[in-house]
mmCIF file of C-alpha atoms in Angstrom:
data_model
loop_
_atom_site.group_PDB
_atom_site.id
_atom_site.type_symbol
_atom_site.label_atom_id
_atom_site.label_comp_id
_atom_site.label_asym_id
_atom_site.label_seq_id
_atom_site.Cartn_x
_atom_site.Cartn_y
_atom_site.Cartn_z
ATOM 1 C CA MET V 1 0.102 0.014 -0.175
ATOM 2 C CA GLU V 2 2.928 2.237 0.665
ATOM 3 C CA ARG V 3 4.294 1.817 -2.804
ATOM 4 C CA LEU V 4 0.781 2.428 -4.262
ATOM 5 C CA GLU V 5 0.654 5.643 -2.387
ATOM 6 C CA ARG V 6 4.001 7.017 -3.384
ATOM 7 C CA CYS V 7 3.266 5.976 -6.981
ATOM 8 C CA GLY V 8 -0.176 7.791 -6.801
ATOM 9 C CA ARG V 9 1.604 10.769 -5.138
ATOM 10 C CA TRP V 10 4.244 10.858 -7.969
ATOM 11 C CA LEU V 11 1.519 10.728 -10.787
ATOM 12 C CA ARG V 12 -0.560 13.337 -9.138
ATOM 13 C CA ALA V 13 2.471 15.561 -8.998
ATOM 14 C CA GLY V 14 2.887 15.080 -12.649
ATOM 15 C CA LEU V 15 -0.601 16.034 -13.445
ATOM 16 C CA ALA V 16 -0.494 19.074 -11.259
ATOM 17 C CA ALA V 17 -1.001 22.517 -12.788
ATOM 18 C CA GLY V 18 -2.541 21.378 -15.660
ATOM 19 C CA GLN V 19 0.498 20.736 -17.821
ATOM 20 C CA VAL V 20 -0.418 17.234 -19.142
ATOM 21 C CA ARG V 21 -3.858 18.612 -20.048
ATOM 22 C CA ARG V 22 -2.327 21.455 -22.079
ATOM 23 C CA ARG V 23 0.273 19.517 -23.744
ATOM 24 C CA LEU V 24 -1.120 16.110 -24.492
ATOM 25 C CA PRO V 25 -3.165 17.395 -27.586
ATOM 26 C CA TRP V 26 -0.102 18.933 -29.166
ATOM 27 C CA LEU V 27 2.027 15.766 -28.346
ATOM 28 C CA LEU V 28 -0.539 13.643 -30.137
ATOM 29 C CA LEU V 29 -0.397 15.915 -33.241
ATOM 30 C CA ALA V 30 3.457 15.820 -33.131
ATOM 31 C CA ILE V 31 3.575 11.925 -32.821
ATOM 32 C CA VAL V 32 1.427 11.953 -35.958
ATOM 33 C CA LEU V 33 3.704 14.019 -38.099
ATOM 34 C CA LEU V 34 6.955 12.755 -36.879
ATOM 35 C CA GLY V 35 5.535 9.146 -37.058
ATOM 36 C CA SER V 36 4.440 9.522 -40.468
ATOM 37 C CA ALA V 37 7.644 11.068 -41.609
ATOM 38 C CA LEU V 38 9.556 8.061 -40.087
ATOM 39 C CA LYS V 39 7.176 5.659 -41.887
ATOM 40 C CA ASP V 40 7.310 7.278 -45.102
ATOM 41 C CA GLY V 41 11.002 7.474 -44.984
ATOM 42 C CA ASP V 42 11.327 3.738 -44.315
ATOM 43 C CA LEU V 43 13.150 4.658 -41.120
ATOM 44 C CA VAL V 44 11.246 2.488 -38.691
ATOM 45 C CA PRO V 45 12.664 -0.756 -37.545
ATOM 46 C CA GLU V 46 11.125 -4.058 -37.471
ATOM 47 C CA THR V 47 9.437 -4.892 -34.100
ATOM 48 C CA PRO V 48 6.721 -7.103 -32.961
ATOM 49 C CA MET V 49 4.495 -3.960 -32.740
ATOM 50 C CA ARG V 50 4.531 -4.140 -36.692
ATOM 51 C CA ASN V 51 2.229 -7.166 -36.334
ATOM 52 C CA LYS V 52 -1.544 -6.291 -35.713
ATOM 53 C CA ARG V 53 -1.714 -9.437 -33.622
ATOM 54 C CA ASN V 54 0.421 -8.162 -30.884
ATOM 55 C CA PRO V 55 -1.054 -8.717 -27.441
ATOM 56 C CA LEU V 56 -1.475 -4.886 -26.705
ATOM 57 C CA ASN V 57 -3.391 -4.390 -29.883
ATOM 58 C CA VAL V 58 -5.533 -7.544 -29.489
ATOM 59 C CA TYR V 59 -6.260 -7.304 -25.800
ATOM 60 C CA PHE V 60 -6.287 -3.405 -25.199
ATOM 61 C CA VAL V 61 -6.751 -1.444 -28.379
ATOM 62 C CA LYS V 62 -9.201 -3.490 -30.047
ATOM 63 C CA VAL V 63 -11.413 -2.855 -26.786
ATOM 64 C CA ALA V 64 -9.952 0.699 -25.851
ATOM 65 C CA TRP V 65 -13.265 2.086 -25.358
ATOM 66 C CA ALA V 66 -14.326 -0.907 -23.063
ATOM 67 C CA TRP V 67 -11.019 -0.487 -20.940
ATOM 68 C CA THR V 68 -11.805 3.259 -20.618
ATOM 69 C CA PHE V 69 -15.382 2.898 -19.754
ATOM 70 C CA TRP V 70 -15.182 0.436 -17.009
ATOM 71 C CA LEU V 71 -12.056 2.121 -15.197
ATOM 72 C CA LEU V 72 -13.611 5.551 -15.585
ATOM 73 C CA LEU V 73 -17.199 4.394 -14.266
ATOM 74 C CA PRO V 74 -16.027 3.611 -10.513
ATOM 75 C CA PHE V 75 -13.464 6.509 -10.607
ATOM 76 C CA ILE V 76 -15.964 9.190 -11.560
ATOM 77 C CA THR V 77 -18.632 7.639 -9.215
ATOM 78 C CA VAL V 78 -16.452 7.499 -6.271
ATOM 79 C CA THR V 79 -14.542 10.951 -6.692
ATOM 80 C CA THR V 80 -17.476 12.711 -7.687
ATOM 81 C CA TYR V 81 -19.505 11.788 -4.672
ATOM 82 C CA GLN V 82 -16.773 12.377 -2.337
ATOM 83 C CA PHE V 83 -15.937 15.751 -3.992
ATOM 84 C CA ALA V 84 -19.708 16.855 -3.621
ATOM 85 C CA LYS V 85 -19.894 15.906 0.032
ATOM 86 C CA SER V 86 -16.432 17.399 0.957
ATOM 87 C CA LYS V 87 -16.636 20.653 -1.010
ATOM 88 C CA PHE V 88 -20.196 21.703 -1.384
ATOM 89 C CA LEU V 89 -21.710 19.984 1.467
ATOM 90 C CA TYR V 90 -24.458 18.655 -0.551
ATOM 91 C CA GLY V 91 -26.954 16.223 0.994
ATOM 92 C CA SER V 92 -26.952 12.509 -0.163
ATOM 93 C CA THR V 93 -29.762 13.052 -2.766
ATOM 94 C CA LYS V 94 -27.997 15.920 -4.360
ATOM 95 C CA SER V 95 -24.643 14.242 -4.336
ATOM 96 C CA ILE V 96 -26.214 11.200 -6.040
ATOM 97 C CA LEU V 97 -27.757 13.293 -8.754
ATOM 98 C CA MET V 98 -24.487 15.005 -9.306
ATOM 99 C CA VAL V 99 -22.826 11.564 -9.582
ATOM 100 C CA LEU V 100 -25.442 10.698 -12.116
ATOM 101 C CA ARG V 101 -24.847 13.814 -14.047
ATOM 102 C CA ARG V 102 -21.159 13.188 -14.308
ATOM 103 C CA LEU V 103 -21.499 9.732 -15.159
ATOM 104 C CA SER V 104 -23.403 10.837 -18.251
ATOM 105 C CA THR V 105 -20.019 11.817 -19.381
ATOM 106 C CA LEU V 106 -19.628 7.996 -20.240
ATOM 107 C CA LEU V 107 -22.915 7.888 -22.313
ATOM 108 C CA VAL V 108 -21.679 10.919 -24.315
ATOM 109 C CA GLY V 109 -18.192 9.230 -24.769
ATOM 110 C CA THR V 110 -19.996 6.016 -25.891
ATOM 111 C CA ALA V 111 -22.166 7.878 -28.496
ATOM 112 C CA VAL V 112 -18.840 9.747 -29.656
ATOM 113 C CA TRP V 113 -17.198 6.300 -30.307
ATOM 114 C CA TYR V 114 -20.258 4.712 -31.982
ATOM 115 C CA VAL V 115 -21.090 7.474 -34.279
ATOM 116 C CA CYS V 116 -17.520 8.158 -35.286
ATOM 117 C CA THR V 117 -16.777 4.538 -35.959
ATOM 118 C CA ARG V 118 -19.867 4.045 -38.057
ATOM 119 C CA LEU V 119 -18.785 7.143 -39.944
ATOM 120 C CA PHE V 120 -15.372 5.776 -40.672
ATOM 121 C CA MET V 121 -16.830 2.555 -42.104
ATOM 122 C CA TYR V 122 -19.324 4.370 -44.154
ATOM 123 C CA ILE V 123 -16.679 6.704 -45.781
ATOM 124 C CA GLU V 124 -14.341 3.680 -46.417
ATOM 125 C CA ASN V 125 -17.352 1.931 -48.110
ATOM 126 C CA LEU V 126 -18.232 4.879 -49.960
ATOM 127 C CA THR V 127 -14.708 5.692 -51.333
ATOM 128 C CA GLY V 128 -13.625 2.000 -51.732
ATOM 129 C CA MET V 129 -13.170 -0.602 -54.442
ATOM 130 C CA CYS V 130 -12.395 -4.250 -54.371
ATOM 131 C CA SER V 131 -9.604 -6.088 -55.869
ATOM 132 C CA THR V 132 -10.051 -9.762 -56.240
ATOM 133 C CA SER V 133 -7.869 -12.667 -58.008
ATOM 134 C CA GLY V 134 -10.776 -13.938 -59.866
ATOM 135 C CA LYS V 135 -10.370 -15.321 -63.254
ATOM 136 C CA LEU V 136 -10.618 -13.083 -66.396
ATOM 137 C CA SER V 137 -13.467 -15.392 -67.838
ATOM 138 C CA GLU V 138 -15.654 -14.868 -64.640
ATOM 139 C CA PRO V 139 -18.138 -12.070 -64.583
ATOM 140 C CA HIS V 140 -17.172 -9.020 -62.846
ATOM 141 C CA ARG V 141 -18.906 -8.353 -59.554
ATOM 142 C CA LEU V 142 -19.499 -4.942 -57.822
ATOM 143 C CA TYR V 143 -19.169 -5.000 -54.308
ATOM 144 C CA ALA V 144 -20.938 -2.363 -52.011
ATOM 145 C CA THR V 145 -19.101 -3.054 -48.663
ATOM 146 C CA LYS V 146 -15.634 -4.060 -47.359
ATOM 147 C CA GLN V 147 -17.191 -6.896 -45.608
ATOM 148 C CA GLU V 148 -18.592 -8.365 -48.879
ATOM 149 C CA CYS V 149 -15.126 -7.848 -50.688
ATOM 150 C CA HIS V 150 -13.338 -9.716 -47.707
ATOM 151 C CA GLN V 151 -15.889 -12.554 -48.048
ATOM 152 C CA ASP V 152 -14.753 -13.284 -51.549
ATOM 153 C CA ASN V 153 -11.014 -12.841 -50.251
ATOM 154 C CA GLY V 154 -10.640 -9.662 -51.990
ATOM 155 C CA ILE V 155 -8.776 -6.515 -50.836
ATOM 156 C CA TRP V 156 -10.753 -3.349 -50.270
ATOM 157 C CA ASN V 157 -9.030 0.031 -51.082
ATOM 158 C CA GLY V 158 -10.828 2.956 -49.665
ATOM 159 C CA PHE V 159 -10.004 5.918 -47.453
ATOM 160 C CA ASP V 160 -9.523 4.151 -44.165
ATOM 161 C CA ILE V 161 -9.629 6.911 -41.577
ATOM 162 C CA SER V 162 -7.401 5.671 -38.537
ATOM 163 C CA GLY V 163 -9.844 4.526 -36.041
ATOM 164 C CA HIS V 164 -6.862 3.742 -33.663
ATOM 165 C CA CYS V 165 -5.777 7.466 -33.887
ATOM 166 C CA PHE V 166 -9.353 8.770 -33.226
ATOM 167 C CA LEU V 167 -10.080 6.454 -30.246
ATOM 168 C CA LEU V 168 -6.774 6.421 -28.497
ATOM 169 C CA SER V 169 -6.370 10.166 -28.750
ATOM 170 C CA TYR V 170 -9.965 10.551 -27.471
ATOM 171 C CA CYS V 171 -9.753 8.189 -24.610
ATOM 172 C CA ALA V 172 -6.183 9.509 -23.500
ATOM 173 C CA LEU V 173 -7.638 13.067 -23.357
ATOM 174 C CA MET V 174 -10.680 12.007 -21.542
ATOM 175 C CA ILE V 175 -9.079 10.041 -18.875
ATOM 176 C CA VAL V 176 -6.541 13.091 -18.221
ATOM 177 C CA GLU V 177 -9.518 15.404 -17.994
ATOM 178 C CA GLU V 178 -11.516 13.234 -15.456
ATOM 179 C CA VAL V 179 -8.437 12.543 -13.236
ATOM 180 C CA ALA V 180 -8.167 16.236 -12.787
ATOM 181 C CA VAL V 181 -10.721 16.049 -9.887
ATOM 182 C CA LEU V 182 -7.965 14.837 -7.745
ATOM 183 C CA GLU V 183 -6.560 18.251 -7.645
ATOM 184 C CA GLY V 184 -9.336 19.488 -5.689
ATOM 185 C CA LEU V 185 -10.106 16.372 -3.619
ATOM 186 C CA SER V 186 -9.127 15.913 0.068
ATOM 187 C CA ILE V 187 -9.390 12.404 1.632
ATOM 188 C CA ASP V 188 -7.957 10.994 4.866
ATOM 189 C CA GLN V 189 -4.356 9.419 4.151
ATOM 190 C CA ASN V 190 -5.510 6.282 6.093
ATOM 191 C CA SER V 191 -9.088 5.660 4.729
ATOM 192 C CA LYS V 192 -10.027 2.737 2.729
ATOM 193 C CA LEU V 193 -11.595 5.145 0.079
ATOM 194 C CA ARG V 194 -8.229 6.752 -0.520
ATOM 195 C CA VAL V 195 -6.755 3.382 -1.450
ATOM 196 C CA VAL V 196 -9.543 2.436 -3.831
ATOM 197 C CA ILE V 197 -9.011 5.898 -5.287
ATOM 198 C CA ASN V 198 -5.429 5.509 -5.818
ATOM 199 C CA VAL V 199 -5.751 2.035 -7.266
ATOM 200 C CA LEU V 200 -8.363 3.413 -9.891
ATOM 201 C CA PHE V 201 -6.007 6.476 -10.365
ATOM 202 C CA VAL V 202 -2.777 4.635 -10.947
ATOM 203 C CA SER V 203 -4.585 2.138 -13.280
ATOM 204 C CA LEU V 204 -6.068 4.991 -15.371
ATOM 205 C CA CYS V 205 -2.518 6.487 -15.592
ATOM 206 C CA PHE V 206 -1.099 3.355 -16.775
ATOM 207 C CA LEU V 207 -3.870 2.781 -19.289
ATOM 208 C CA THR V 208 -3.276 6.277 -20.593
ATOM 209 C CA MET V 209 0.609 5.463 -21.211
ATOM 210 C CA ILE V 210 -0.759 2.285 -23.094
ATOM 211 C CA TRP V 211 -2.722 4.314 -25.253
ATOM 212 C CA VAL V 212 -0.350 6.875 -26.092
ATOM 213 C CA PHE V 213 2.437 4.089 -26.692
ATOM 214 C CA MET V 214 -0.080 2.266 -29.067
ATOM 215 C CA PHE V 215 -0.944 5.581 -30.677
ATOM 216 C CA LEU V 216 2.687 5.981 -31.569
ATOM 217 C CA CYS V 217 2.967 2.558 -32.805
ATOM 218 C CA THR V 218 0.068 3.447 -35.175
ATOM 219 C CA ALA V 219 1.751 6.692 -36.369
ATOM 220 C CA VAL V 220 4.896 4.757 -37.322
ATOM 221 C CA TYR V 221 3.761 1.438 -38.626
ATOM 222 C CA PHE V 222 0.048 1.909 -40.212
ATOM 223 C CA HIS V 223 -2.160 4.097 -42.382
ATOM 224 C CA ASP V 224 -1.298 6.795 -44.505
ATOM 225 C CA PHE V 225 -0.620 10.290 -43.243
ATOM 226 C CA SER V 226 -3.963 11.692 -44.261
ATOM 227 C CA GLN V 227 -5.813 8.827 -42.708
ATOM 228 C CA LYS V 228 -3.932 9.264 -39.463
ATOM 229 C CA LEU V 229 -4.334 13.060 -39.517
ATOM 230 C CA PHE V 230 -8.035 12.870 -39.915
ATOM 231 C CA GLY V 231 -8.372 10.248 -37.166
ATOM 232 C CA VAL V 232 -6.573 12.417 -34.574
ATOM 233 C CA LEU V 233 -8.205 15.544 -35.693
ATOM 234 C CA ILE V 234 -11.545 14.116 -35.093
ATOM 235 C CA GLY V 235 -10.530 12.647 -31.626
ATOM 236 C CA LEU V 236 -9.279 16.272 -30.966
ATOM 237 C CA SER V 237 -12.519 17.705 -32.062
ATOM 238 C CA ALA V 238 -14.552 15.311 -30.058
ATOM 239 C CA TRP V 239 -12.531 16.128 -26.816
ATOM 240 C CA TYR V 240 -12.522 19.904 -27.520
ATOM 241 C CA GLY V 241 -16.230 20.036 -28.303
ATOM 242 C CA THR V 242 -17.076 18.414 -25.065
ATOM 243 C CA TYR V 243 -14.689 19.337 -22.347
ATOM 244 C CA ARG V 244 -13.832 22.815 -23.649
ATOM 245 C CA PHE V 245 -17.158 23.865 -25.004
ATOM 246 C CA TRP V 246 -20.290 21.811 -24.108
ATOM 247 C CA TYR V 247 -19.188 20.750 -20.465
ATOM 248 C CA LEU V 248 -19.004 24.534 -19.621
ATOM 249 C CA LYS V 249 -22.626 24.999 -20.260
ATOM 250 C CA PRO V 250 -25.339 24.597 -17.682
ATOM 251 C CA PHE V 251 -27.229 21.659 -19.517
ATOM 252 C CA SER V 252 -24.394 19.137 -19.928
ATOM 253 C CA PRO V 253 -22.576 16.567 -17.854
ATOM 254 C CA GLY V 254 -20.301 19.334 -16.508
ATOM 255 C CA LEU V 255 -16.420 19.199 -15.742
ATOM 256 C CA PRO V 256 -14.880 17.073 -13.037
ATOM 257 C CA LEU V 257 -14.086 20.313 -11.075
ATOM 258 C CA PRO V 258 -17.568 22.098 -10.977
ATOM 259 C CA ASN V 259 -18.020 25.544 -9.991
ATOM 260 C CA VAL V 260 -14.457 26.391 -9.964
ATOM 261 C CA PRO V 261 -13.230 29.702 -11.493
ATOM 262 C CA LEU V 262 -11.327 29.076 -14.818
ATOM 263 C CA SER V 263 -8.690 31.520 -13.469
ATOM 264 C CA SER V 264 -8.272 29.648 -10.271
ATOM 265 C CA LYS V 265 -4.397 28.651 -9.817
ATOM 266 C CA LYS V 266 -5.281 26.078 -7.240
ATOM 267 C CA TYR V 267 -7.239 24.000 -9.786
ATOM 268 C CA SER V 268 -5.520 25.151 -12.755
ATOM 269 C CA TYR V 269 -8.490 24.241 -15.220
ATOM 270 C CA SER V 270 -6.956 26.130 -18.095
ATOM 271 C CA ARG V 271 -8.951 26.716 -21.244
#
């Protein structure tokens, strides 16, 4: 437990003053630019990460939103309830309503994930053509979707916006925004609640590191530059449109640090 506390304290110090929240979007853009340049220049060494079947891709990235959702769910629940009680002295009913309001952030995130991934599939189907190895004497078949093409062992050539760049950037930015609540949360050092929050917080931080690392692997090994750029720009737009615009409005899930002045140095929720 002592190691967990030290790890949590070190990670909180790294997140203090909003430096990570301010710099992460620019870091993601820089990774796409630099990674694409290395890929196009054939300067990337052969590593197991080039294989799409690597364990991190199969067991984490393929279900990135599920990992993010199920770790943020208890974290937002516990920290929001504790924050409401300790800072605003809400009654239990109002605290629960505040928790439910903040948990709707996950519903918004799920909607963003679903709509964007469906949009990417639609664009790829709309812009693509199927290449098959059929005999010349066989009648030429028109394929409407990538799935139909693959069923006939064909190769679909369409504009494949990088879903990895979109989702990994959005998940990483969302986690960084949500853990900002710890900047204003006071918990007894010897309480069991502190242990639970530390476990969730450290897990979310390591998950974010995995997302950024796999984002880097995507940038240097997969997709064309334009496909990756569109992916990350859509991820950044989804984050900015929610946390930096909509969540500032009264009728929204709200921010992790509610009712805190934007100029506050203590909470440093820079816009």
